[in-house]
Structures are given as C-alpha cells and as structure tokens.
C-alpha cells in the first residue's frame, strides 16, 4: 500500500456524561471525507483509544467503516497494553476490510527490541493487512530502533512508519537506511523537514479542524515540490504547531478547534479536562491568523 497525503486521526466526540456521541462521530468523518483528506485513522491517540473499552473501540471501528465505505482509506489503530487486545482489534480490522492497521509499541512494559518486534509480528499475523508502524517513545517509553526495524522488515506488510519521536536524526535514519519503509510525518512541527526528506504522507491531528490548510502544505511540498511556498505555509502554521506539540493539551486543543468549526467534539474523557478560557482564546487567535495567512498565500497562485 502506498501512503500518500493527509491522514486524519479522527477525534471521538463525547457527551457531557462521558458517553460516545455516535452521530457526531459520523458527522466528523463525513466532514473529513468531504474536505478531501486521503485517509481516516480510527483508534489513534488523538481519538483517545486509551480511555475506551474494547467493545467501544470495535464499535467505533465498525461505524467508521460504515460511514467511509470506499471513499477514503481507513486505518485502524491496534494500540493496547495487552497483546490479545491488539490482536482482537487487528482481526476486527481484517474482517471489516480496513485499508491498513496502525501498530505501536505496548506502553509501560518497556520491551526489548526483539520482544517489541515479536509483539508487532503477532499483530501482523492476526490481520495480514498493510501496516503503518507508530513510533512514539514519548508515550510508549521505547524507540522502534534498528534491530526492531530489521526484524519486522522481514514481513512485506510493514510498509510505513509514523515517526513521532521528535528526533530529526530519526528522519535521517529512516530516509537513508530504510527507504523501503515509507516515512510518514508524525511530529507536526517537523512536517516541512519530513517532506524535504521524501515523506509522502502526514498523520496530523490538526487536520480534524484545518484539513484544507494541512492539504495545502502537502500539495506544495510533496506534490508540487515547491518548498518556497511550503516554507511560507509552514511558517504560518508554526504558532499552531507550538500550541499543539508543546502546549501539553494536544487533544483538548484539537477538540476545541473542531468546536470552532461548528463540529461537536465534546470534552475529553478523564483524566484529561477541557481547555480553560485563556487557552481557548489563545488557540482561536492563532487559528484566525493562520487561516488568513494561508488563504492569502493560496490566492497568489
């Protein structure tokens, strides 16, 4: 599978009582598909999978597939502490006809490179679908290092990696030493650098509420090869990236951004809490300037 374009890790809208608002979830996906994103990721960290039961995760995966149909790619996240849970989600993805699965490292247990690879290979066997790896040491406690990549690379299904370490040297490593594994940007404030090193896709939480702006950067860099324009767009996006990646309230900001666009997102599930009014105002100001600036850049063409 070729991963090309913008892949949105869709949020999960919750009501005030903490229950899932399924109608709002379906509307969110419809909005994203209509906006032209290339794929939807269900069950990612932006979707708060860690705060959901297995029954809820499976139900949302089914609902996502029902809504999307064949109009865009559906990638289903398999992240879990226990391997049997990851396998259950992977098997569900295969039954649903998902385009691919997202496979991360099991959190908290801190496996060795070999143990982590064996875990990923077991998930692979359960689904036999294309796999986008998810390297996020900040949350999982370990890197998907060279031994890991060499081991999982023996399976044809491991065809991409969402790199979210924030370490630019990882971008260099993947681009130079693992060109057979497609590199996908997973660190939003480094999107320009990823595209410069050959990435063809971007998994970006901000595209939940700013899909056209994220598509603009992808089009400029990955499609048109116009890095002069790309730098201008990325420069306009950097204040938002600082809020999202360095503000410590990533999911809350994404959800408030959706609310700003008239899309019901609801509060996050505990232990997270919604943004306070000062944080809301800061995000709103940043988004206003970003939209205005990128619209002007696009109009010049």
Backbone as CSV, one residue per row, in Angstrom:
resi,resn,N_x,N_y,N_z,CA_x,CA_y,CA_z,C_x,C_y,C_z
1,UNK,0.845,-1.199,0.000,0.000,0.000,0.000,0.879,1.248,0.000
2,UNK,0.502,2.202,-0.823,1.194,3.480,-0.855,0.436,4.476,0.025
3,UNK,1.136,5.037,0.986,0.547,6.049,1.855,0.871,7.418,1.274
4,UNK,-0.141,8.059,0.727,0.034,9.347,0.078,-0.996,10.323,0.627
5,UNK,-0.540,11.457,1.142,-1.467,12.512,1.502,-1.656,12.734,2.987
6,UNK,-2.815,13.270,3.321,-3.153,13.640,4.690,-4.023,12.552,5.310
7,UNK,-3.574,12.038,6.442,-4.311,11.019,7.186,-4.706,11.622,8.538
8,UNK,-6.004,11.689,8.779,-6.510,12.350,9.973,-6.833,11.334,11.056
9,UNK,-6.162,11.416,12.214,-6.544,10.584,13.355,-7.774,11.197,14.011
10,UNK,-8.935,10.686,13.648,-10.194,11.334,13.982,-10.457,11.316,15.491
11,UNK,-11.006,12.423,15.975,-11.373,12.522,17.386,-12.579,11.631,17.684
12,UNK,-12.824,11.396,18.962,-14.047,10.738,19.417,-14.874,11.749,20.201
13,UNK,-16.028,12.153,19.679,-16.873,13.102,20.419,-17.573,12.408,21.595
14,UNK,-17.481,13.020,22.767,-18.165,12.504,23.957,-19.209,13.510,24.422
15,UNK,-20.284,12.981,24.969,-21.267,13.833,25.632,-20.738,14.213,27.013
16,UNK,-21.442,15.114,27.670,-21.005,15.578,28.988,-20.969,14.449,30.017
17,UNK,-21.800,13.421,29.827,-21.798,12.290,30.766,-20.722,11.259,30.442
18,UNK,-19.911,11.534,29.410,-18.810,10.638,29.053,-19.151,9.599,28.017
19,UNK,-20.417,9.487,27.620,-20.805,8.512,26.602,-20.405,9.020,25.220
20,UNK,-20.244,8.093,24.290,-19.836,8.445,22.932,-21.033,8.964,22.160
21,UNK,-20.845,10.090,21.481,-21.877,10.639,20.614,-21.629,10.086,19.207
22,UNK,-22.330,9.018,18.870,-22.084,8.330,17.608,-22.500,9.162,16.404
23,UNK,-23.556,9.931,16.527,-23.971,10.793,15.420,-22.907,11.847,15.130
24,UNK,-22.358,12.435,16.185,-21.307,13.437,15.999,-20.051,12.812,15.401
25,UNK,-19.758,11.575,15.776,-18.609,10.850,15.223,-18.790,10.656,13.718
26,UNK,-19.989,10.235,13.322,-20.269,10.034,11.905,-20.185,11.355,11.138
27,UNK,-20.697,12.437,11.723,-20.638,13.747,11.069,-19.193,14.212,10.931
28,UNK,-18.376,13.913,11.933,-16.965,14.290,11.871,-16.273,13.610,10.696
29,UNK,-16.546,12.335,10.525,-15.931,11.595,9.422,-16.439,12.112,8.081
30,UNK,-17.736,12.385,7.990,-18.296,12.925,6.751,-17.620,14.248,6.385
31,UNK,-17.406,15.085,7.382,-16.743,16.371,7.158,-15.332,16.163,6.607
32,UNK,-14.599,15.232,7.184,-13.221,14.996,6.760,-13.154,14.427,5.350
33,UNK,-14.032,13.473,5.055,-14.045,12.898,3.713,-14.388,13.976,2.688
34,UNK,-15.390,14.790,2.995,-15.785,15.866,2.089,-14.682,16.898,1.919
35,UNK,-13.839,17.049,2.937,-12.748,18.029,2.881,-11.578,17.556,2.034
36,UNK,-11.565,16.278,1.677,-10.542,15.784,0.771,-9.346,15.120,1.418
37,UNK,-9.413,14.822,2.736,-8.287,14.100,3.324,-8.213,12.721,2.677
38,UNK,-7.028,12.147,2.685,-6.814,10.900,1.962,-7.147,9.662,2.784
39,UNK,-7.139,9.802,4.097,-7.442,8.654,4.932,-7.851,9.075,6.326
40,UNK,-8.559,8.159,7.002,-9.006,8.361,8.373,-8.356,7.290,9.235
41,UNK,-7.796,7.720,10.360,-7.268,6.766,11.331,-8.217,6.722,12.517
42,UNK,-8.778,5.566,12.772,-9.654,5.359,13.926,-8.886,4.575,14.984
43,UNK,-8.989,5.026,16.229,-8.305,4.311,17.297,-6.884,4.780,17.534
44,UNK,-6.593,6.024,17.125,-5.289,6.607,17.436,-5.337,7.340,18.759
45,UNK,-4.203,7.870,19.181,-4.167,8.565,20.472,-5.021,9.830,20.442
46,UNK,-5.133,10.485,19.272,-5.995,11.660,19.172,-7.459,11.279,19.382
47,UNK,-7.805,10.042,19.059,-9.151,9.538,19.286,-9.384,9.003,20.682
48,UNK,-8.373,9.123,21.555,-8.471,8.720,22.963,-8.782,7.226,23.121
49,UNK,-8.137,6.405,22.313,-8.389,4.965,22.399,-8.080,4.410,23.782
50,UNK,-7.108,5.006,24.440,-6.661,4.519,25.747,-7.730,4.681,26.827
51,UNK,-8.725,5.527,26.562,-9.801,5.767,27.527,-11.074,5.017,27.151
52,UNK,-10.965,4.067,26.217,-12.138,3.350,25.732,-12.039,1.862,26.030
53,UNK,-13.192,1.238,26.196,-13.240,-0.214,26.355,-13.017,-0.879,25.002
54,UNK,-12.702,-2.156,25.018,-12.539,-2.877,23.758,-13.836,-2.885,22.968
55,UNK,-14.954,-3.001,23.659,-16.252,-3.001,22.971,-16.483,-1.669,22.248
56,UNK,-16.133,-0.574,22.911,-16.281,0.737,22.289,-15.361,0.885,21.086
57,UNK,-14.141,0.421,21.201,-13.184,0.547,20.104,-13.642,-0.240,18.878
58,UNK,-14.146,-1.436,19.103,-14.627,-2.254,17.989,-15.858,-1.622,17.359
59,UNK,-16.761,-1.108,18.191,-17.963,-0.456,17.674,-17.610,0.762,16.824
60,UNK,-16.644,1.574,17.293,-16.249,2.756,16.537,-15.562,2.389,15.231
61,UNK,-14.782,1.328,15.242,-14.140,0.868,14.006,-15.196,0.472,12.980
62,UNK,-16.209,-0.248,13.424,-17.286,-0.660,12.520,-18.038,0.557,11.993
63,UNK,-18.329,1.498,12.879,-19.054,2.695,12.470,-18.238,3.504,11.470
64,UNK,-16.934,3.629,11.727,-16.074,4.371,10.803,-16.099,3.747,9.415
65,UNK,-16.008,2.433,9.344,-16.036,1.754,8.039,-17.380,1.938,7.363
66,UNK,-18.461,1.861,8.131,-19.794,2.048,7.550,-19.933,3.440,6.935
67,UNK,-19.408,4.445,7.623,-19.539,5.819,7.144,-18.630,6.071,5.941
68,UNK,-17.403,5.603,6.007,-16.425,5.880,4.950,-16.709,5.087,3.691
69,UNK,-17.087,3.825,3.859,-17.228,2.964,2.689,-15.904,2.823,1.976
70,UNK,-15.913,3.126,0.689,-14.680,3.060,-0.104,-14.199,4.446,-0.508
71,UNK,-14.717,5.482,0.128,-14.407,6.849,-0.303,-13.028,7.322,0.138
72,UNK,-12.470,6.722,1.162,-11.135,7.079,1.655,-10.556,5.861,2.355
73,UNK,-9.274,5.895,2.595,-8.633,4.795,3.322,-9.014,4.842,4.794
74,UNK,-9.210,3.670,5.385,-9.441,3.560,6.820,-8.304,2.764,7.440
75,UNK,-7.614,3.391,8.372,-6.550,2.729,9.132,-7.038,2.594,10.566
76,UNK,-6.954,1.395,11.115,-7.461,1.145,12.458,-6.288,0.915,13.405
77,UNK,-6.261,1.686,14.489,-5.198,1.572,15.476,-5.371,0.346,16.352
78,UNK,-4.276,-0.342,16.608,-4.296,-1.572,17.404,-3.618,-1.408,18.758
79,UNK,-3.271,-0.188,19.123,-2.504,0.030,20.344,-3.209,-0.492,21.584
80,UNK,-2.471,-1.195,22.434,-3.010,-1.735,23.685,-1.852,-2.206,24.556
81,UNK,-2.100,-2.289,25.843,-1.082,-2.819,26.748,-0.933,-4.323,26.552
82,UNK,-2.058,-5.027,26.385,-2.035,-6.477,26.262,-2.097,-6.902,24.799
83,UNK,-1.249,-7.847,24.436,-1.207,-8.343,23.068,-2.554,-8.920,22.605
84,UNK,-3.273,-9.712,23.414,-4.563,-10.234,22.943,-5.549,-9.134,22.530
85,UNK,-5.498,-7.990,23.201,-6.374,-6.881,22.819,-5.974,-6.330,21.454
86,UNK,-4.684,-6.167,21.233,-4.213,-5.698,19.929,-4.605,-6.676,18.828
87,UNK,-4.484,-7.964,19.111,-4.852,-8.985,18.122,-6.345,-8.929,17.829
88,UNK,-7.166,-8.727,18.852,-8.604,-8.639,18.641,-8.966,-7.472,17.722
89,UNK,-8.336,-6.325,17.946,-8.591,-5.170,17.083,-8.082,-5.434,15.663
90,UNK,-6.925,-6.067,15.542,-6.364,-6.371,14.219,-7.281,-7.317,13.453
91,UNK,-7.793,-8.317,14.127,-8.715,-9.252,13.474,-10.003,-8.543,13.049
92,UNK,-10.463,-7.619,13.890,-11.644,-6.831,13.534,-11.383,-6.004,12.284
93,UNK,-10.216,-5.381,12.222,-9.857,-4.573,11.048,-9.872,-5.410,9.779
94,UNK,-9.354,-6.634,9.865,-9.336,-7.516,8.699,-10.749,-7.875,8.266
95,UNK,-11.611,-8.193,9.229,-12.989,-8.557,8.899,-13.743,-7.385,8.264
96,UNK,-13.454,-6.180,8.721,-14.147,-5.002,8.212,-13.664,-4.582,6.828
97,UNK,-12.515,-5.079,6.421,-11.941,-4.643,5.155,-11.226,-3.311,5.255
98,UNK,-10.612,-3.042,6.406,-9.836,-1.819,6.570,-8.668,-1.800,5.591
99,UNK,-8.211,-0.611,5.257,-7.094,-0.480,4.325,-5.770,-0.893,4.958
100,UNK,-5.628,-0.639,6.255,-4.377,-0.907,6.956,-4.625,-0.844,8.455
101,UNK,-3.619,-1.225,9.220,-3.669,-1.072,10.670,-2.464,-0.260,11.135
102,UNK,-2.638,0.376,12.274,-1.580,1.158,12.909,-1.068,0.356,14.093
103,UNK,0.232,0.100,14.129,0.821,-0.757,15.163,1.890,0.015,15.921
104,UNK,1.659,0.217,17.197,2.630,0.880,18.053,3.300,-0.086,19.003
105,UNK,4.128,0.439,19.881,4.758,-0.362,20.933,3.810,-0.441,22.122
106,UNK,3.781,-1.585,22.832,2.936,-1.664,24.024,3.477,-0.752,25.117
107,UNK,2.651,0.125,25.674,3.142,1.067,26.685,3.437,0.404,28.015
108,UNK,4.275,1.040,28.770,4.597,0.733,30.170,5.519,-0.472,30.351
109,UNK,5.355,-1.527,29.549,6.126,-2.759,29.784,7.594,-2.626,29.408
110,UNK,7.935,-1.684,28.535,9.314,-1.427,28.079,9.980,-2.702,27.565
111,UNK,9.458,-3.283,26.492,10.074,-4.490,25.940,11.402,-4.191,25.261
112,UNK,12.195,-5.249,25.082,13.414,-5.120,24.283,13.030,-4.963,22.819
113,UNK,14.024,-4.641,22.012,13.765,-4.523,20.566,13.202,-5.833,20.010
114,UNK,13.784,-6.945,20.422,13.319,-8.248,19.939,11.896,-8.512,20.421
115,UNK,11.625,-8.263,21.687,10.289,-8.502,22.224,9.251,-7.621,21.539
116,UNK,9.617,-6.387,21.298,8.695,-5.470,20.634,8.414,-5.931,19.202
117,UNK,9.451,-6.420,18.526,9.271,-6.916,17.159,8.370,-8.149,17.137
118,UNK,8.564,-9.053,18.069,7.722,-10.247,18.126,6.266,-9.874,18.400
119,UNK,6.070,-8.858,19.226,4.717,-8.367,19.508,4.070,-7.839,18.221
120,UNK,4.823,-7.028,17.482,4.302,-6.462,16.232,4.034,-7.548,15.193
121,UNK,4.909,-8.539,15.116,4.731,-9.620,14.148,3.509,-10.469,14.475
122,UNK,3.201,-10.622,15.758,1.998,-11.364,16.149,0.743,-10.618,15.706
123,UNK,0.753,-9.300,15.828,-0.380,-8.489,15.362,-0.494,-8.587,13.840
124,UNK,0.638,-8.579,13.172,0.675,-8.721,11.717,0.021,-10.027,11.284
125,UNK,0.359,-11.125,11.936,-0.204,-12.423,11.563,-1.719,-12.453,11.749
126,UNK,-2.217,-11.718,12.741,-3.655,-11.724,13.022,-4.460,-11.009,11.959
127,UNK,-3.865,-10.038,11.298,-4.619,-9.220,10.340,-4.221,-9.463,8.892
128,UNK,-2.925,-9.658,8.638,-2.392,-9.764,7.284,-2.860,-8.588,6.422
129,UNK,-2.701,-7.393,6.981,-3.032,-6.158,6.291,-1.781,-5.287,6.207
130,UNK,-1.757,-4.315,5.311,-0.661,-3.345,5.337,-0.578,-2.681,6.715
131,UNK,0.640,-2.393,7.145,0.863,-1.849,8.485,1.633,-0.543,8.408
132,UNK,1.103,0.450,9.131,1.861,1.650,9.422,2.312,1.540,10.877
133,UNK,3.603,1.472,11.090,4.135,1.475,12.449,3.947,2.855,13.071
134,UNK,3.985,2.891,14.384,3.779,4.158,15.103,4.854,4.260,16.172
135,UNK,5.883,5.038,15.868,6.990,5.198,16.813,6.778,6.452,17.645
136,UNK,6.420,6.259,18.900,6.104,7.384,19.791,6.731,7.119,21.162
137,UNK,8.055,7.244,21.257,8.726,6.908,22.518,8.304,7.785,23.678
138,UNK,7.839,9.009,23.395,7.403,9.875,24.482,6.248,9.305,25.272
139,UNK,5.427,8.485,24.619,4.298,7.867,25.314,4.536,6.396,25.639
140,UNK,5.309,5.716,24.788,5.481,4.281,24.958,6.731,3.900,25.745
141,UNK,7.667,4.836,25.850,8.858,4.577,26.659,10.011,3.956,25.912
142,UNK,9.811,3.550,24.648,10.882,2.924,23.864,10.826,3.409,22.427
143,UNK,11.982,3.326,21.761,12.080,3.625,20.346,11.958,2.341,19.534
144,UNK,11.421,2.453,18.340,11.486,1.360,17.371,12.835,1.485,16.671
145,UNK,13.838,0.877,17.263,15.206,1.031,16.791,15.542,0.159,15.603
146,UNK,16.822,0.128,15.265,17.252,-0.577,14.063,17.038,-2.078,14.159
147,UNK,17.284,-2.665,15.331,17.034,-4.094,15.471,15.553,-4.403,15.251
148,UNK,14.695,-3.582,15.834,13.251,-3.754,15.643,12.889,-3.655,14.165
149,UNK,13.355,-2.600,13.497,13.006,-2.382,12.095,13.540,-3.503,11.212
150,UNK,14.725,-4.009,11.519,15.278,-5.118,10.735,14.439,-6.378,10.895
151,UNK,13.975,-6.626,12.109,13.178,-7.840,12.367,11.802,-7.765,11.699
152,UNK,11.082,-6.665,11.898,9.735,-6.594,11.322,9.792,-6.438,9.802
153,UNK,10.911,-5.920,9.301,11.059,-5.737,7.867,11.047,-7.024,7.075
154,UNK,11.102,-8.169,7.783,11.029,-9.450,7.088,9.618,-9.754,6.592
155,UNK,8.640,-9.018,7.110,7.264,-9.168,6.640,6.950,-8.048,5.653
156,UNK,6.366,-8.406,4.525,6.028,-7.428,3.489,4.981,-6.433,3.952
157,UNK,4.228,-6.769,5.029,3.124,-5.906,5.453,3.586,-4.625,6.138
158,UNK,4.802,-4.619,6.680,5.293,-3.420,7.367,5.831,-2.450,6.321
159,UNK,4.940,-1.584,5.871,5.294,-0.763,4.714,5.414,0.722,5.018
160,UNK,5.113,1.153,6.246,5.222,2.582,6.566,5.451,2.752,8.058
161,UNK,5.909,3.934,8.430,6.094,4.249,9.842,5.718,5.704,10.093
162,UNK,4.844,5.887,11.062,4.523,7.234,11.551,5.570,7.557,12.615
163,UNK,6.436,8.491,12.306,7.556,8.824,13.185,7.201,10.018,14.052
164,UNK,7.038,9.759,15.355,6.606,10.798,16.294,7.592,11.002,17.434
165,UNK,8.856,10.688,17.177,9.852,10.835,18.241,10.245,12.284,18.471
166,UNK,10.157,13.105,17.432,10.639,14.479,17.519,12.129,14.616,17.270
167,UNK,12.816,13.489,17.096,14.263,13.479,16.860,14.519,13.530,15.360
168,UNK,15.063,14.622,14.881,15.274,14.780,13.447,16.262,13.749,12.913
169,UNK,17.120,13.229,13.777,18.054,12.192,13.332,17.332,10.903,12.945
170,UNK,16.163,10.674,13.529,15.362,9.522,13.128,14.872,9.689,11.688
171,UNK,14.544,10.907,11.311,14.133,11.172,9.934,15.265,10.813,8.983
172,UNK,16.474,11.226,9.333,17.645,10.915,8.503,17.868,9.409,8.420
173,UNK,17.761,8.732,9.563,17.955,7.274,9.599,16.953,6.574,8.694
174,UNK,15.683,6.913,8.835,14.645,6.243,8.061,14.799,6.521,6.575
175,UNK,15.081,7.773,6.227,15.189,8.138,4.817,16.385,7.469,4.144
176,UNK,17.492,7.366,4.863,18.718,6.856,4.260,18.851,5.345,4.349
177,UNK,18.486,4.778,5.509,18.766,3.353,5.750,17.555,2.448,5.594
178,UNK,16.350,3.023,5.606,15.136,2.204,5.494,14.186,2.790,4.442
179,UNK,14.683,3.002,3.233,13.838,3.608,2.197,12.661,2.727,1.800
180,UNK,12.729,1.429,2.110,11.638,0.519,1.771,10.459,0.657,2.736
181,UNK,10.658,1.360,3.850,9.573,1.638,4.786,9.172,3.103,4.583
182,UNK,7.979,3.325,4.092,7.542,4.689,3.801,7.491,5.512,5.086
183,UNK,8.083,6.670,5.035,8.132,7.543,6.209,6.950,8.497,6.189
184,UNK,6.225,8.538,7.303,5.079,9.433,7.432,5.321,10.384,8.595
185,UNK,5.042,11.660,8.378,5.259,12.650,9.430,4.283,12.419,10.577
186,UNK,4.826,12.284,11.765,4.009,12.142,12.956,4.340,13.183,14.003
187,UNK,5.147,14.152,13.642,5.506,15.249,14.535,5.186,16.539,13.785
188,UNK,4.072,17.146,14.131,3.506,18.192,13.287,4.433,19.372,13.041
189,UNK,5.238,19.744,14.040,6.090,20.910,13.830,7.334,20.597,12.993
190,UNK,7.463,19.347,12.521,8.563,18.971,11.634,8.071,18.549,10.249
191,UNK,6.837,18.891,9.910,6.257,18.416,8.649,7.098,18.826,7.439
192,UNK,7.573,20.052,7.419,8.369,20.514,6.283,9.630,19.670,6.127
193,UNK,10.280,19.373,7.242,11.504,18.567,7.196,11.210,17.148,6.699
194,UNK,10.112,16.576,7.142,9.740,15.241,6.665,9.552,15.245,5.152
195,UNK,8.811,16.235,4.652,8.584,16.292,3.208,9.893,16.510,2.457
196,UNK,10.784,17.315,3.017,12.073,17.550,2.362,12.893,16.276,2.256
197,UNK,12.697,15.352,3.210,13.424,14.085,3.198,12.634,12.963,2.533
198,UNK,11.586,13.328,1.830,10.918,12.348,0.974,9.625,11.762,1.492
199,UNK,9.156,12.171,2.665,7.873,11.662,3.158,6.759,12.037,2.189
200,UNK,5.817,11.126,2.021,4.692,11.360,1.123,3.355,11.430,1.866
201,UNK,3.418,11.325,3.195,2.173,11.383,3.963,2.417,12.049,5.308
202,UNK,1.316,12.513,5.879,1.361,13.243,7.147,0.146,12.834,7.968
203,UNK,0.393,12.256,9.130,-0.673,11.928,10.078,-0.764,13.101,11.041
204,UNK,-1.810,13.902,10.910,-1.834,15.180,11.610,-3.169,15.411,12.321
205,UNK,-3.105,15.544,13.640,-4.304,15.774,14.431,-5.004,17.059,14.070
206,UNK,-4.236,18.088,13.710,-4.822,19.377,13.385,-5.713,19.359,12.168
207,UNK,-5.573,18.336,11.329,-6.431,18.254,10.145,-7.863,17.886,10.506
208,UNK,-8.126,17.563,11.773,-9.516,17.396,12.209,-10.319,18.663,11.996
209,UNK,-9.661,19.828,12.173,-10.395,21.081,12.034,-9.768,22.064,11.045
210,UNK,-8.596,21.724,10.519,-7.956,22.562,9.499,-7.491,21.682,8.335
211,UNK,-8.399,20.902,7.757,-7.952,19.971,6.704,-7.382,20.681,5.479
212,UNK,-8.001,21.769,5.032,-7.530,22.418,3.805,-6.143,23.026,3.988
213,UNK,-5.858,23.528,5.169,-4.539,24.119,5.428,-3.455,23.048,5.448
214,UNK,-3.772,21.899,6.033,-2.802,20.801,6.028,-2.621,20.230,4.625
215,UNK,-3.714,20.139,3.888,-3.622,19.700,2.499,-2.787,20.658,1.661
216,UNK,-2.838,21.942,1.986,-2.074,22.940,1.234,-0.572,22.699,1.368
217,UNK,-0.137,22.355,2.578,1.297,22.093,2.764,1.707,20.821,2.042
218,UNK,0.890,19.791,2.158,1.180,18.536,1.445,1.261,18.784,-0.063
219,UNK,0.313,19.533,-0.612,0.289,19.800,-2.044,1.539,20.564,-2.471
220,UNK,1.884,21.585,-1.705,3.041,22.404,-2.079,4.330,21.590,-2.055
221,UNK,4.526,20.820,-1.002,5.817,20.131,-0.815,5.879,18.784,-1.529
222,UNK,4.940,17.895,-1.204,5.026,16.520,-1.685,4.574,16.362,-3.128
223,UNK,3.623,17.177,-3.564,3.089,17.039,-4.924,3.796,17.984,-5.887
224,UNK,3.830,19.271,-5.545,4.398,20.269,-6.462,5.900,20.455,-6.304
225,UNK,6.453,20.011,-5.172,7.880,20.220,-4.937,8.253,21.681,-4.790
226,UNK,7.304,22.502,-4.385,7.522,23.939,-4.242,7.808,24.242,-2.768
227,UNK,9.068,24.123,-2.395,9.414,24.307,-0.989,9.519,25.772,-0.598
228,UNK,9.576,26.652,-1.566,9.491,28.080,-1.232,8.092,28.377,-0.697
229,UNK,7.102,27.942,-1.434,5.715,28.096,-0.966,5.494,27.278,0.302
230,UNK,6.062,26.087,0.342,5.908,25.233,1.517,6.433,25.881,2.783
231,UNK,7.574,26.552,2.672,8.131,27.226,3.851,7.215,28.347,4.321
232,UNK,6.604,29.040,3.397,5.688,30.126,3.773,4.456,29.562,4.493
233,UNK,3.929,28.459,3.973,2.764,27.842,4.614,3.147,27.301,5.987
234,UNK,4.298,26.636,6.064,4.724,26.070,7.341,5.005,27.169,8.352
235,UNK,5.575,28.266,7.898,5.820,29.385,8.801,4.511,29.897,9.389
236,UNK,3.473,29.947,8.568,2.160,30.387,9.057,1.569,29.393,10.045
237,UNK,1.933,28.113,9.887,1.376,27.070,10.744,2.149,26.895,12.050
238,UNK,3.363,27.414,12.123,4.210,27.141,13.279,3.623,27.586,14.620
239,UNK,2.969,28.746,14.708,2.362,29.090,16.002,1.339,28.044,16.464
240,UNK,0.560,27.497,15.514,-0.373,26.425,15.879,0.389,25.190,16.319
241,UNK,1.461,24.857,15.608,2.233,23.664,15.958,2.827,23.777,17.361
242,UNK,3.263,24.983,17.725,3.800,25.170,19.077,2.719,24.939,20.128
243,UNK,1.513,25.428,19.843,0.401,25.223,20.786,0.078,23.739,20.907
244,UNK,0.025,23.045,19.769,-0.358,21.636,19.783,0.729,20.742,20.364
245,UNK,1.945,20.895,19.872,3.006,19.963,20.229,3.709,20.311,21.547
246,UNK,3.677,21.571,21.924,4.439,21.969,23.111,3.559,22.503,24.237
247,UNK,2.259,22.582,23.998,1.367,23.157,24.995,0.868,22.188,26.037
248,UNK,1.056,20.886,25.790,0.637,19.882,26.767,-0.853,19.599,26.774
249,UNK,-1.586,20.144,25.804,-3.041,19.937,25.763,-3.473,19.649,24.331
250,UNK,-2.795,18.699,23.737,-2.975,18.405,22.319,-4.425,18.038,21.998
251,UNK,-4.953,17.032,22.670,-6.300,16.554,22.360,-7.344,17.621,22.660
252,UNK,-7.172,18.322,23.785,-8.141,19.376,24.131,-8.162,20.465,23.062
253,UNK,-6.979,20.829,22.546,-6.919,21.857,21.510,-7.570,21.379,20.217
254,UNK,-7.329,20.131,19.847,-7.944,19.590,18.645,-9.464,19.629,18.776
255,UNK,-9.947,19.225,19.927,-11.403,19.203,20.124,-11.993,20.613,20.106
256,UNK,-11.306,21.557,20.714,-11.830,22.919,20.687,-11.781,23.477,19.268
257,UNK,-10.751,23.118,18.519,-10.686,23.545,17.125,-11.875,23.036,16.328
258,UNK,-12.275,21.793,16.584,-13.453,21.248,15.905,-14.704,22.025,16.290
259,UNK,-14.826,22.360,17.562,-15.977,23.137,18.026,-15.995,24.510,17.353
260,UNK,-14.824,25.093,17.147,-14.743,26.380,16.460,-15.296,26.288,15.044
261,UNK,-15.190,25.107,14.434,-15.688,24.899,13.073,-17.139,24.436,13.056
262,UNK,-17.786,24.441,14.220,-19.182,24.032,14.290,-19.394,22.540,14.337
263,UNK,-18.333,21.787,14.639,-18.415,20.340,14.743,-18.414,19.943,16.212
264,UNK,-19.424,19.204,16.647,-19.472,18.840,18.054,-18.349,17.865,18.371
265,UNK,-17.567,18.199,19.393,-16.462,17.342,19.821,-16.613,16.898,21.265
266,UNK,-17.215,17.753,22.082,-17.410,17.404,23.479,-16.116,17.419,24.265
267,UNK,-16.199,17.124,25.533,-14.999,17.123,26.386,-14.178,15.862,26.185
268,UNK,-12.913,15.888,26.576,-12.144,14.640,26.594,-12.585,13.784,27.774
269,UNK,-12.245,12.522,27.728,-12.511,11.659,28.879,-11.405,11.839,29.917
270,UNK,-11.733,11.636,31.208,-10.712,11.713,32.244,-9.580,10.726,31.961
271,UNK,-8.355,11.063,32.337,-8.030,12.131,33.281,-7.913,13.525,32.661
272,UNK,-8.093,13.658,31.350,-7.974,14.967,30.716,-9.190,15.830,31.033
273,UNK,-8.964,17.127,30.994,-10.028,18.097,31.220,-10.039,19.097,30.071
274,UNK,-11.178,19.695,29.819,-11.318,20.640,28.713,-10.451,21.871,28.930
275,UNK,-10.206,22.612,27.859,-9.403,23.829,27.933,-10.081,24.882,28.804
276,UNK,-9.253,25.695,29.464,-9.815,26.865,30.146,-9.977,27.995,29.137
277,UNK,-10.601,29.071,29.549,-10.939,30.142,28.610,-9.709,30.826,28.031
278,UNK,-8.651,30.957,28.819,-7.431,31.582,28.306,-6.818,30.740,27.188
279,UNK,-6.779,29.424,27.386,-6.246,28.530,26.361,-7.113,28.575,25.103
280,UNK,-8.420,28.649,25.302,-9.335,28.752,24.152,-9.052,30.000,23.342
281,UNK,-8.909,31.116,24.028,-8.664,32.381,23.325,-7.341,32.348,22.574
282,UNK,-6.320,31.775,23.194,-5.024,31.679,22.526,-5.133,30.860,21.242
283,UNK,-5.794,29.705,21.322,-5.954,28.866,20.140,-6.767,29.576,19.069
284,UNK,-7.838,30.225,19.459,-8.697,30.916,18.499,-7.938,32.007,17.759
285,UNK,-7.105,32.755,18.481,-6.326,33.813,17.842,-5.323,33.229,16.857
286,UNK,-4.640,32.168,17.264,-3.656,31.536,16.395,-4.318,31.009,15.120
287,UNK,-5.478,30.389,15.265,-6.160,29.812,14.108,-6.647,30.899,13.154
288,UNK,-7.149,32.004,13.691,-7.600,33.100,12.829,-6.467,33.617,11.943
289,UNK,-5.325,33.858,12.548,-4.179,34.377,11.793,-3.710,33.344,10.774
290,UNK,-3.650,32.082,11.180,-3.202,31.008,10.289,-4.093,30.922,9.053
291,UNK,-5.388,30.897,9.255,-6.317,30.776,8.124,-6.171,31.953,7.166
292,UNK,-6.085,33.140,7.724,-5.975,34.346,6.906,-4.678,34.335,6.086
293,UNK,-3.592,33.950,6.719,-2.298,33.972,6.049,-2.218,32.928,4.940
294,UNK,-2.667,31.714,5.225,-2.592,30.662,4.216,-3.549,30.938,3.068
295,UNK,-4.708,31.496,3.375,-5.632,31.875,2.294,-4.985,32.887,1.356
296,UNK,-4.251,33.830,1.907,-3.563,34.837,1.080,-2.467,34.190,0.225
297,UNK,-1.728,33.249,0.812,-0.690,32.554,0.061,-1.298,31.769,-1.095
298,UNK,-2.392,31.076,-0.808,-3.053,30.271,-1.843,-3.638,31.160,-2.940
299,UNK,-4.115,32.321,-2.558,-4.729,33.239,-3.535,-3.713,33.769,-4.540
300,UNK,-2.454,33.836,-4.142,-1.412,34.339,-5.033,-1.238,33.446,-6.262
301,UNK,-1.549,32.184,-6.094,-1.390,31.256,-7.211,-2.442,31.515,-8.290
